[in-house]
Amino acid sequence: MTTNSPLLQPLRQQAAALRNGTLSASELAEAACAAYASRGKHDNAYLTWQGEAALAFARATDALIAQGGDTGPLMGIPVSIKDIYAVSGLPTYAGSSRRLPASWERPGPIVKALLAQLPSLMGKTHTVEFAFGGLGTNAHWGAPRNPWDSQAHRTPGGSSSGAGVSLISGTAGLALGTDTAGSVRIPASMTGVVGLKTTAGRWPAQQIVPLSTTLDTPGLLARRVDDLAYAFDALDANLSPRPSRVSATPELADLTFGVPETFFWDDCSPGIAEAVQQAIRQLEAAGARVVTLELPNTDEAYELFQKGGLAAAELAAFLKAELPEMEDALDPNVAARVRAADDMPAWEYVRRRSLLDKLCAAAAERMGQVDAVLTPTVAITPPTLESLAPEGAYPKANMKALRNTVMANFMGLCGLTLPVGRDAAGMPVGLQVLAGPWQEARLLAIGQAIEAKLGTGLDILGEPPAP
């Protein structure tokens, strides 16, 4: 993306410019199409790209704006949608090798709420098959390239593997993803953008192909926290049973951050812990109060995750009931995890559900002691595809990538990630900011305060190298 692309402007500025006539939806869509022409096939963010259709739609949007029409805050903004959401007129593969039945092309509440505002839908982005993986690989369609390494093919993070890439490559200003164990926050962290994981149950999951009906949460990715706040406010009122709006940005001096000393920092790739620790020191120097606070039962939660949590059993149940013909064609990395659920007795599934209830209650109580908890988002640098080829390499790296983020899902928290620097390999590093359940509006306001001090990803990382 060129540094003068209108898509680099904050979403609020884009929206204001659309309405005062200094920017058009067509110009935004054209910028997205130009970025796709220059690097789209190289980056491979999209399974279904519909640039020409989006451009025609943007021209119609401009005509509506010229007549005084206003369909909502996201009108005219180029967006991408993870290919796990049902969208009218576009195929849904959910990362699999086969197109899903037509019933998975009827949009659910989130897509309806988004598209009712008339953004320019640029296409559907790649996902790990059935969202079951944290690195972003896909045996059927190939992994999108992480744009920050122009030499090696590094993973972009998953399972929303194309979402962050669509932003960094300049083809969208807002991306829809999903997060079951980190699938919004990991790709956001690995590609140097921001990502929001909502509390389970805040936004409806109907017509989103399920991985875990218990833990799946819709989420958003964007270039800056303020963009997330803008989009959250645009959508939450129509989606949440308890809607709220992002409040004024607090002063850092009024905030108390909890920082765990153990677990989240263990065995990080070189440069990751250092970049996050430096960011925390900057926040403390700016007046924030930083205290040691451990999230309760992290070892117990991680042990549960290592055993498969709920996702393997719940995905297996969905496939057997809805798509039995898909099981024999699964990505081997996905198939191995699904097959493991065959040995789980019913009592063990119920025990795991009960354990999650216990983890959520303990975490909610502990989170009341601070405004937010700060950790590294992902403990490993994005691995190269080559490094994942040896026997056993993928499961080990996948587990490590998901380790820090899954705690928010198992503990019922909402979470945010924002870029704070680069690791020793030159790849983006994310700061994870966790808050109690249903605290998204407050979390985003806190994230804005952090971003105001540390800078946006554009300030910290600049633009990725040319392909």
PDB file of N, CA and C in Angstrom, residues 174-266:
ATOM      1  N   LEU A 174     -11.183  -2.585   7.596  1.00  0.00           N
ATOM      2  CA  LEU A 174     -11.757  -3.287   8.740  1.00  0.00           C
ATOM      3  C   LEU A 174     -11.934  -4.735   8.329  1.00  0.00           C
ATOM      4  N   ALA A 175     -11.645  -5.668   9.244  1.00  0.00           N
ATOM      5  CA  ALA A 175     -11.764  -7.090   8.937  1.00  0.00           C
ATOM      6  C   ALA A 175     -12.561  -7.790  10.022  1.00  0.00           C
ATOM      7  N   LEU A 176     -13.473  -8.678   9.615  1.00  0.00           N
ATOM      8  CA  LEU A 176     -14.201  -9.519  10.552  1.00  0.00           C
ATOM      9  C   LEU A 176     -13.482 -10.853  10.707  1.00  0.00           C
ATOM     10  N   GLY A 177     -13.265 -11.259  11.958  1.00  0.00           N
ATOM     11  CA  GLY A 177     -12.680 -12.555  12.248  1.00  0.00           C
ATOM     12  C   GLY A 177     -13.478 -13.244  13.341  1.00  0.00           C
ATOM     13  N   THR A 178     -12.981 -14.383  13.795  1.00  0.00           N
ATOM     14  CA  THR A 178     -13.555 -15.059  14.955  1.00  0.00           C
ATOM     15  C   THR A 178     -12.422 -15.511  15.855  1.00  0.00           C
ATOM     16  N   ASP A 179     -12.748 -15.711  17.137  1.00  0.00           N
ATOM     17  CA  ASP A 179     -11.725 -16.025  18.138  1.00  0.00           C
ATOM     18  C   ASP A 179     -12.277 -17.072  19.093  1.00  0.00           C
ATOM     19  N   THR A 180     -11.699 -18.283  19.047  1.00  0.00           N
ATOM     20  CA  THR A 180     -12.096 -19.381  19.923  1.00  0.00           C
ATOM     21  C   THR A 180     -11.013 -19.689  20.947  1.00  0.00           C
ATOM     22  N   ALA A 181      -9.764 -19.479  20.556  1.00  0.00           N
ATOM     23  CA  ALA A 181      -8.634 -19.647  21.476  1.00  0.00           C
ATOM     24  C   ALA A 181      -7.548 -18.613  21.200  1.00  0.00           C
ATOM     25  N   GLY A 182      -7.871 -17.633  20.352  1.00  0.00           N
ATOM     26  CA  GLY A 182      -6.905 -16.606  19.995  1.00  0.00           C
ATOM     27  C   GLY A 182      -6.934 -16.234  18.533  1.00  0.00           C
ATOM     28  N   SER A 183      -7.941 -16.693  17.793  1.00  0.00           N
ATOM     29  CA  SER A 183      -7.916 -16.624  16.339  1.00  0.00           C
ATOM     30  C   SER A 183      -8.124 -15.248  15.737  1.00  0.00           C
ATOM     31  N   VAL A 184      -8.454 -14.238  16.546  1.00  0.00           N
ATOM     32  CA  VAL A 184      -8.380 -12.835  16.127  1.00  0.00           C
ATOM     33  C   VAL A 184      -7.066 -12.231  16.588  1.00  0.00           C
ATOM     34  N   ARG A 185      -6.727 -12.461  17.853  1.00  0.00           N
ATOM     35  CA  ARG A 185      -5.563 -11.791  18.450  1.00  0.00           C
ATOM     36  C   ARG A 185      -4.236 -12.300  17.894  1.00  0.00           C
ATOM     37  N   ILE A 186      -4.133 -13.582  17.583  1.00  0.00           N
ATOM     38  CA  ILE A 186      -2.870 -14.113  17.050  1.00  0.00           C
ATOM     39  C   ILE A 186      -2.552 -13.522  15.680  1.00  0.00           C
ATOM     40  N   PRO A 187      -3.474 -13.586  14.698  1.00  0.00           N
ATOM     41  CA  PRO A 187      -3.136 -12.961  13.407  1.00  0.00           C
ATOM     42  C   PRO A 187      -2.947 -11.455  13.511  1.00  0.00           C
ATOM     43  N   ALA A 188      -3.693 -10.794  14.398  1.00  0.00           N
ATOM     44  CA  ALA A 188      -3.482  -9.356  14.572  1.00  0.00           C
ATOM     45  C   ALA A 188      -2.069  -9.097  15.084  1.00  0.00           C
ATOM     46  N   SER A 189      -1.651  -9.869  16.080  1.00  0.00           N
ATOM     47  CA  SER A 189      -0.315  -9.688  16.646  1.00  0.00           C
ATOM     48  C   SER A 189       0.770 -10.003  15.624  1.00  0.00           C
ATOM     49  N   MET A 190       0.615 -11.113  14.906  1.00  0.00           N
ATOM     50  CA  MET A 190       1.659 -11.550  13.973  1.00  0.00           C
ATOM     51  C   MET A 190       1.771 -10.666  12.744  1.00  0.00           C
ATOM     52  N   THR A 191       0.701  -9.929  12.408  1.00  0.00           N
ATOM     53  CA  THR A 191       0.758  -9.059  11.229  1.00  0.00           C
ATOM     54  C   THR A 191       0.828  -7.576  11.590  1.00  0.00           C
ATOM     55  N   GLY A 192       0.919  -7.254  12.884  1.00  0.00           N
ATOM     56  CA  GLY A 192       1.147  -5.872  13.271  1.00  0.00           C
ATOM     57  C   GLY A 192      -0.062  -4.977  13.217  1.00  0.00           C
ATOM     58  N   VAL A 193      -1.263  -5.549  13.454  1.00  0.00           N
ATOM     59  CA  VAL A 193      -2.474  -4.737  13.520  1.00  0.00           C
ATOM     60  C   VAL A 193      -3.107  -4.926  14.896  1.00  0.00           C
ATOM     61  N   VAL A 194      -4.297  -4.379  15.088  1.00  0.00           N
ATOM     62  CA  VAL A 194      -4.990  -4.515  16.366  1.00  0.00           C
ATOM     63  C   VAL A 194      -6.170  -5.454  16.195  1.00  0.00           C
ATOM     64  N   GLY A 195      -6.537  -6.130  17.279  1.00  0.00           N
ATOM     65  CA  GLY A 195      -7.645  -7.073  17.205  1.00  0.00           C
ATOM     66  C   GLY A 195      -8.418  -7.104  18.504  1.00  0.00           C
ATOM     67  N   LEU A 196      -9.733  -7.277  18.398  1.00  0.00           N
ATOM     68  CA  LEU A 196     -10.634  -7.330  19.554  1.00  0.00           C
ATOM     69  C   LEU A 196     -11.328  -8.672  19.608  1.00  0.00           C
ATOM     70  N   LYS A 197     -11.181  -9.370  20.731  1.00  0.00           N
ATOM     71  CA  LYS A 197     -11.962 -10.563  21.035  1.00  0.00           C
ATOM     72  C   LYS A 197     -13.087 -10.161  21.984  1.00  0.00           C
ATOM     73  N   THR A 198     -14.319 -10.410  21.573  1.00  0.00           N
ATOM     74  CA  THR A 198     -15.462 -10.065  22.407  1.00  0.00           C
ATOM     75  C   THR A 198     -15.748 -11.179  23.413  1.00  0.00           C
ATOM     76  N   THR A 199     -16.536 -10.853  24.424  1.00  0.00           N
ATOM     77  CA  THR A 199     -16.980 -11.841  25.396  1.00  0.00           C
ATOM     78  C   THR A 199     -17.936 -12.820  24.722  1.00  0.00           C
ATOM     79  N   ALA A 200     -17.791 -14.104  25.017  1.00  0.00           N
ATOM     80  CA  ALA A 200     -18.704 -15.100  24.445  1.00  0.00           C
ATOM     81  C   ALA A 200     -20.140 -14.742  24.826  1.00  0.00           C
ATOM     82  N   GLY A 201     -20.999 -14.658  23.816  1.00  0.00           N
ATOM     83  CA  GLY A 201     -22.400 -14.325  24.047  1.00  0.00           C
ATOM     84  C   GLY A 201     -22.742 -12.872  23.822  1.00  0.00           C
ATOM     85  N   ARG A 202     -21.729 -12.020  23.692  1.00  0.00           N
ATOM     86  CA  ARG A 202     -22.038 -10.599  23.472  1.00  0.00           C
ATOM     87  C   ARG A 202     -22.628 -10.383  22.089  1.00  0.00           C
ATOM     88  N   TRP A 203     -21.985 -10.952  21.079  1.00  0.00           N
ATOM     89  CA  TRP A 203     -22.488 -10.863  19.707  1.00  0.00           C
ATOM     90  C   TRP A 203     -22.920 -12.250  19.245  1.00  0.00           C
ATOM     91  N   PRO A 204     -24.039 -12.363  18.539  1.00  0.00           N
ATOM     92  CA  PRO A 204     -24.558 -13.674  18.149  1.00  0.00           C
ATOM     93  C   PRO A 204     -23.657 -14.376  17.139  1.00  0.00           C
ATOM     94  N   ALA A 205     -23.615 -15.698  17.252  1.00  0.00           N
ATOM     95  CA  ALA A 205     -22.742 -16.492  16.380  1.00  0.00           C
ATOM     96  C   ALA A 205     -23.511 -17.262  15.313  1.00  0.00           C
ATOM     97  N   GLN A 206     -24.801 -16.981  15.154  1.00  0.00           N
ATOM     98  CA  GLN A 206     -25.563 -17.683  14.127  1.00  0.00           C
ATOM     99  C   GLN A 206     -24.987 -17.404  12.738  1.00  0.00           C
ATOM    100  N   GLN A 207     -24.966 -18.447  11.928  1.00  0.00           N
ATOM    101  CA  GLN A 207     -24.461 -18.404  10.551  1.00  0.00           C
ATOM    102  C   GLN A 207     -22.973 -18.058  10.471  1.00  0.00           C
ATOM    103  N   ILE A 208     -22.271 -18.396  11.538  1.00  0.00           N
ATOM    104  CA  ILE A 208     -20.810 -18.454  11.535  1.00  0.00           C
ATOM    105  C   ILE A 208     -20.481 -19.932  11.728  1.00  0.00           C
ATOM    106  N   VAL A 209     -19.780 -20.546  10.780  1.00  0.00           N
ATOM    107  CA  VAL A 209     -19.507 -21.982  10.865  1.00  0.00           C
ATOM    108  C   VAL A 209     -18.825 -22.262  12.210  1.00  0.00           C
ATOM    109  N   PRO A 210     -19.387 -23.133  13.052  1.00  0.00           N
ATOM    110  CA  PRO A 210     -18.883 -23.269  14.413  1.00  0.00           C
ATOM    111  C   PRO A 210     -17.646 -24.153  14.519  1.00  0.00           C
ATOM    112  N   LEU A 211     -16.742 -23.741  15.370  1.00  0.00           N
ATOM    113  CA  LEU A 211     -15.678 -24.610  15.863  1.00  0.00           C
ATOM    114  C   LEU A 211     -16.074 -25.112  17.247  1.00  0.00           C
ATOM    115  N   SER A 212     -16.323 -24.176  18.157  1.00  0.00           N
ATOM    116  CA  SER A 212     -16.758 -24.518  19.510  1.00  0.00           C
ATOM    117  C   SER A 212     -17.969 -23.656  19.851  1.00  0.00           C
ATOM    118  N   THR A 213     -19.128 -24.275  19.969  1.00  0.00           N
ATOM    119  CA  THR A 213     -20.333 -23.508  20.281  1.00  0.00           C
ATOM    120  C   THR A 213     -20.244 -22.863  21.654  1.00  0.00           C
ATOM    121  N   THR A 214     -19.374 -23.373  22.502  1.00  0.00           N
ATOM    122  CA  THR A 214     -19.196 -22.796  23.833  1.00  0.00           C
ATOM    123  C   THR A 214     -18.293 -21.582  23.805  1.00  0.00           C
ATOM    124  N   LEU A 215     -17.228 -21.616  23.006  1.00  0.00           N
ATOM    125  CA  LEU A 215     -16.155 -20.623  23.114  1.00  0.00           C
ATOM    126  C   LEU A 215     -16.038 -19.673  21.932  1.00  0.00           C
ATOM    127  N   ASP A 216     -16.688 -19.955  20.803  1.00  0.00           N
ATOM    128  CA  ASP A 216     -16.563 -19.085  19.630  1.00  0.00           C
ATOM    129  C   ASP A 216     -17.010 -17.655  19.950  1.00  0.00           C
ATOM    130  N   THR A 217     -16.203 -16.692  19.535  1.00  0.00           N
ATOM    131  CA  THR A 217     -16.562 -15.284  19.699  1.00  0.00           C
ATOM    132  C   THR A 217     -16.224 -14.519  18.427  1.00  0.00           C
ATOM    133  N   PRO A 218     -17.169 -13.756  17.876  1.00  0.00           N
ATOM    134  CA  PRO A 218     -16.843 -12.885  16.747  1.00  0.00           C
ATOM    135  C   PRO A 218     -15.881 -11.785  17.198  1.00  0.00           C
ATOM    136  N   GLY A 219     -15.101 -11.266  16.249  1.00  0.00           N
ATOM    137  CA  GLY A 219     -14.169 -10.204  16.598  1.00  0.00           C
ATOM    138  C   GLY A 219     -13.825  -9.334  15.409  1.00  0.00           C
ATOM    139  N   LEU A 220     -13.062  -8.290  15.682  1.00  0.00           N
ATOM    140  CA  LEU A 220     -12.706  -7.288  14.684  1.00  0.00           C
ATOM    141  C   LEU A 220     -11.197  -7.097  14.647  1.00  0.00           C
ATOM    142  N   LEU A 221     -10.670  -6.812  13.454  1.00  0.00           N
ATOM    143  CA  LEU A 221      -9.280  -6.416  13.281  1.00  0.00           C
ATOM    144  C   LEU A 221      -9.258  -5.108  12.507  1.00  0.00           C
ATOM    145  N   ALA A 222      -8.294  -4.252  12.848  1.00  0.00           N
ATOM    146  CA  ALA A 222      -8.166  -2.953  12.177  1.00  0.00           C
ATOM    147  C   ALA A 222      -6.729  -2.469  12.341  1.00  0.00           C
ATOM    148  N   ARG A 223      -6.457  -1.250  11.830  1.00  0.00           N
ATOM    149  CA  ARG A 223      -5.087  -0.730  11.878  1.00  0.00           C
ATOM    150  C   ARG A 223      -4.764  -0.012  13.175  1.00  0.00           C
ATOM    151  N   ARG A 224      -5.755   0.447  13.910  1.00  0.00           N
ATOM    152  CA  ARG A 224      -5.508   1.183  15.147  1.00  0.00           C
ATOM    153  C   ARG A 224      -6.669   0.926  16.108  1.00  0.00           C
ATOM    154  N   VAL A 225      -6.408   1.130  17.398  1.00  0.00           N
ATOM    155  CA  VAL A 225      -7.430   0.863  18.406  1.00  0.00           C
ATOM    156  C   VAL A 225      -8.640   1.767  18.190  1.00  0.00           C
ATOM    157  N   ASP A 226      -8.397   3.012  17.810  1.00  0.00           N
ATOM    158  CA  ASP A 226      -9.530   3.915  17.590  1.00  0.00           C
ATOM    159  C   ASP A 226     -10.429   3.409  16.456  1.00  0.00           C
ATOM    160  N   ASP A 227      -9.850   2.742  15.464  1.00  0.00           N
ATOM    161  CA  ASP A 227     -10.672   2.142  14.411  1.00  0.00           C
ATOM    162  C   ASP A 227     -11.556   1.037  14.981  1.00  0.00           C
ATOM    163  N   LEU A 228     -10.987   0.232  15.878  1.00  0.00           N
ATOM    164  CA  LEU A 228     -11.791  -0.800  16.541  1.00  0.00           C
ATOM    165  C   LEU A 228     -12.921  -0.168  17.339  1.00  0.00           C
ATOM    166  N   ALA A 229     -12.610   0.895  18.074  1.00  0.00           N
ATOM    167  CA  ALA A 229     -13.625   1.564  18.884  1.00  0.00           C
ATOM    168  C   ALA A 229     -14.739   2.114  18.004  1.00  0.00           C
ATOM    169  N   TYR A 230     -14.356   2.681  16.879  1.00  0.00           N
ATOM    170  CA  TYR A 230     -15.344   3.237  15.948  1.00  0.00           C
ATOM    171  C   TYR A 230     -16.252   2.136  15.406  1.00  0.00           C
ATOM    172  N   ALA A 231     -15.654   1.027  14.978  1.00  0.00           N
ATOM    173  CA  ALA A 231     -16.439  -0.067  14.414  1.00  0.00           C
ATOM    174  C   ALA A 231     -17.274  -0.758  15.494  1.00  0.00           C
ATOM    175  N   PHE A 232     -16.708  -0.905  16.687  1.00  0.00           N
ATOM    176  CA  PHE A 232     -17.466  -1.517  17.789  1.00  0.00           C
ATOM    177  C   PHE A 232     -18.727  -0.710  18.079  1.00  0.00           C
ATOM    178  N   ASP A 233     -18.586   0.590  18.188  1.00  0.00           N
ATOM    179  CA  ASP A 233     -19.756   1.437  18.441  1.00  0.00           C
ATOM    180  C   ASP A 233     -20.773   1.337  17.303  1.00  0.00           C
ATOM    181  N   ALA A 234     -20.275   1.166  16.079  1.00  0.00           N
ATOM    182  CA  ALA A 234     -21.176   1.077  14.926  1.00  0.00           C
ATOM    183  C   ALA A 234     -21.998  -0.206  14.931  1.00  0.00           C
ATOM    184  N   LEU A 235     -21.477  -1.262  15.567  1.00  0.00           N
ATOM    185  CA  LEU A 235     -22.124  -2.569  15.504  1.00  0.00           C
ATOM    186  C   LEU A 235     -22.800  -3.003  16.803  1.00  0.00           C
ATOM    187  N   ASP A 236     -22.224  -2.624  17.933  1.00  0.00           N
ATOM    188  CA  ASP A 236     -22.666  -3.205  19.198  1.00  0.00           C
ATOM    189  C   ASP A 236     -24.117  -2.900  19.527  1.00  0.00           C
ATOM    190  N   ALA A 237     -24.583  -1.715  19.209  1.00  0.00           N
ATOM    191  CA  ALA A 237     -25.955  -1.337  19.558  1.00  0.00           C
ATOM    192  C   ALA A 237     -26.979  -2.245  18.889  1.00  0.00           C
ATOM    193  N   ASN A 238     -26.615  -2.807  17.733  1.00  0.00           N
ATOM    194  CA  ASN A 238     -27.539  -3.668  16.998  1.00  0.00           C
ATOM    195  C   ASN A 238     -27.331  -5.154  17.267  1.00  0.00           C
ATOM    196  N   LEU A 239     -26.314  -5.493  18.060  1.00  0.00           N
ATOM    197  CA  LEU A 239     -25.963  -6.899  18.225  1.00  0.00           C
ATOM    198  C   LEU A 239     -25.997  -7.387  19.670  1.00  0.00           C
ATOM    199  N   SER A 240     -25.665  -6.526  20.611  1.00  0.00           N
ATOM    200  CA  SER A 240     -25.485  -6.974  21.990  1.00  0.00           C
ATOM    201  C   SER A 240     -26.768  -6.872  22.810  1.00  0.00           C
ATOM    202  N   PRO A 241     -27.029  -7.853  23.667  1.00  0.00           N
ATOM    203  CA  PRO A 241     -28.163  -7.722  24.582  1.00  0.00           C
ATOM    204  C   PRO A 241     -27.916  -6.677  25.662  1.00  0.00           C
ATOM    205  N   ARG A 242     -26.632  -6.301  25.834  1.00  0.00           N
ATOM    206  CA  ARG A 242     -26.272  -5.261  26.810  1.00  0.00           C
ATOM    207  C   ARG A 242     -25.339  -4.270  26.128  1.00  0.00           C
ATOM    208  N   PRO A 243     -25.852  -3.487  25.173  1.00  0.00           N
ATOM    209  CA  PRO A 243     -24.973  -2.615  24.386  1.00  0.00           C
ATOM    210  C   PRO A 243     -24.349  -1.505  25.227  1.00  0.00           C
ATOM    211  N   SER A 244     -23.164  -1.103  24.807  1.00  0.00           N
ATOM    212  CA  SER A 244     -22.486   0.025  25.462  1.00  0.00           C
ATOM    213  C   SER A 244     -21.632   0.727  24.424  1.00  0.00           C
ATOM    214  N   ARG A 245     -21.254   1.959  24.725  1.00  0.00           N
ATOM    215  CA  ARG A 245     -20.426   2.738  23.818  1.00  0.00           C
ATOM    216  C   ARG A 245     -19.081   3.015  24.468  1.00  0.00           C
ATOM    217  N   VAL A 246     -18.069   3.119  23.620  1.00  0.00           N
ATOM    218  CA  VAL A 246     -16.725   3.387  24.122  1.00  0.00           C
ATOM    219  C   VAL A 246     -16.700   4.776  24.747  1.00  0.00           C
ATOM    220  N   SER A 247     -16.225   4.839  25.981  1.00  0.00           N
ATOM    221  CA  SER A 247     -16.212   6.091  26.726  1.00  0.00           C
ATOM    222  C   SER A 247     -14.995   6.932  26.361  1.00  0.00           C
ATOM    223  N   ALA A 248     -14.911   8.098  26.954  1.00  0.00           N
ATOM    224  CA  ALA A 248     -13.756   8.970  26.732  1.00  0.00           C
ATOM    225  C   ALA A 248     -12.474   8.265  27.156  1.00  0.00           C
ATOM    226  N   THR A 249     -11.399   8.557  26.459  1.00  0.00           N
ATOM    227  CA  THR A 249     -10.114   7.920  26.761  1.00  0.00           C
ATOM    228  C   THR A 249      -9.642   8.328  28.150  1.00  0.00           C
ATOM    229  N   PRO A 250      -9.370   7.358  29.033  1.00  0.00           N
ATOM    230  CA  PRO A 250      -8.918   7.707  30.386  1.00  0.00           C
ATOM    231  C   PRO A 250      -7.467   8.171  30.390  1.00  0.00           C
ATOM    232  N   GLU A 251      -7.089   8.834  31.464  1.00  0.00           N
ATOM    233  CA  GLU A 251      -5.681   9.182  31.671  1.00  0.00           C
ATOM    234  C   GLU A 251      -4.939   7.945  32.168  1.00  0.00           C
ATOM    235  N   LEU A 252      -3.714   7.750  31.680  1.00  0.00           N
ATOM    236  CA  LEU A 252      -2.932   6.609  32.146  1.00  0.00           C
ATOM    237  C   LEU A 252      -2.717   6.652  33.654  1.00  0.00           C
ATOM    238  N   ALA A 253      -2.621   7.857  34.206  1.00  0.00           N
ATOM    239  CA  ALA A 253      -2.407   7.994  35.649  1.00  0.00           C
ATOM    240  C   ALA A 253      -3.593   7.479  36.462  1.00  0.00           C
ATOM    241  N   ASP A 254      -4.732   7.303  35.816  1.00  0.00           N
ATOM    242  CA  ASP A 254      -5.915   6.809  36.513  1.00  0.00           C
ATOM    243  C   ASP A 254      -6.099   5.305  36.362  1.00  0.00           C
ATOM    244  N   LEU A 255      -5.142   4.640  35.715  1.00  0.00           N
ATOM    245  CA  LEU A 255      -5.291   3.217  35.416  1.00  0.00           C
ATOM    246  C   LEU A 255      -4.317   2.367  36.219  1.00  0.00           C
ATOM    247  N   THR A 256      -4.783   1.191  36.621  1.00  0.00           N
ATOM    248  CA  THR A 256      -3.944   0.191  37.283  1.00  0.00           C
ATOM    249  C   THR A 256      -3.898  -1.051  36.408  1.00  0.00           C
ATOM    250  N   PHE A 257      -2.699  -1.446  36.020  1.00  0.00           N
ATOM    251  CA  PHE A 257      -2.505  -2.628  35.189  1.00  0.00           C
ATOM    252  C   PHE A 257      -1.914  -3.760  36.008  1.00  0.00           C
ATOM    253  N   GLY A 258      -2.481  -4.933  35.868  1.00  0.00           N
ATOM    254  CA  GLY A 258      -1.899  -6.129  36.466  1.00  0.00           C
ATOM    255  C   GLY A 258      -0.997  -6.820  35.461  1.00  0.00           C
ATOM    256  N   VAL A 259       0.182  -7.213  35.907  1.00  0.00           N
ATOM    257  CA  VAL A 259       1.132  -7.905  35.035  1.00  0.00           C
ATOM    258  C   VAL A 259       1.541  -9.208  35.704  1.00  0.00           C
ATOM    259  N   PRO A 260       1.178 -10.354  35.136  1.00  0.00           N
ATOM    260  CA  PRO A 260       1.614 -11.630  35.706  1.00  0.00           C
ATOM    261  C   PRO A 260       3.130 -11.776  35.603  1.00  0.00           C
ATOM    262  N   GLU A 261       3.707 -12.468  36.562  1.00  0.00           N
ATOM    263  CA  GLU A 261       5.152 -12.712  36.520  1.00  0.00           C
ATOM    264  C   GLU A 261       5.472 -14.064  35.902  1.00  0.00           C
ATOM    265  N   THR A 262       4.490 -14.957  35.853  1.00  0.00           N
ATOM    266  CA  THR A 262       4.742 -16.316  35.397  1.00  0.00           C
ATOM    267  C   THR A 262       3.864 -16.654  34.202  1.00  0.00           C
ATOM    268  N   PHE A 263       4.075 -17.812  33.637  1.00  0.00           N
ATOM    269  CA  PHE A 263       3.304 -18.443  32.575  1.00  0.00           C
ATOM    270  C   PHE A 263       3.406 -17.708  31.247  1.00  0.00           C
ATOM    271  N   PHE A 264       2.856 -16.502  31.140  1.00  0.00           N
ATOM    272  CA  PHE A 264       2.765 -15.805  29.862  1.00  0.00           C
ATOM    273  C   PHE A 264       4.139 -15.439  29.292  1.00  0.00           C
ATOM    274  N   TRP A 265       5.136 -15.358  30.136  1.00  0.00           N
ATOM    275  CA  TRP A 265       6.458 -14.914  29.703  1.00  0.00           C
ATOM    276  C   TRP A 265       7.402 -16.083  29.439  1.00  0.00           C
ATOM    277  N   ASP A 266       6.958 -17.307  29.742  1.00  0.00           N
ATOM    278  CA  ASP A 266       7.839 -18.455  29.642  1.00  0.00           C
ATOM    279  C   ASP A 266       8.225 -18.749  28.193  1.00  0.00           C
TER     280      ASP A 266
END
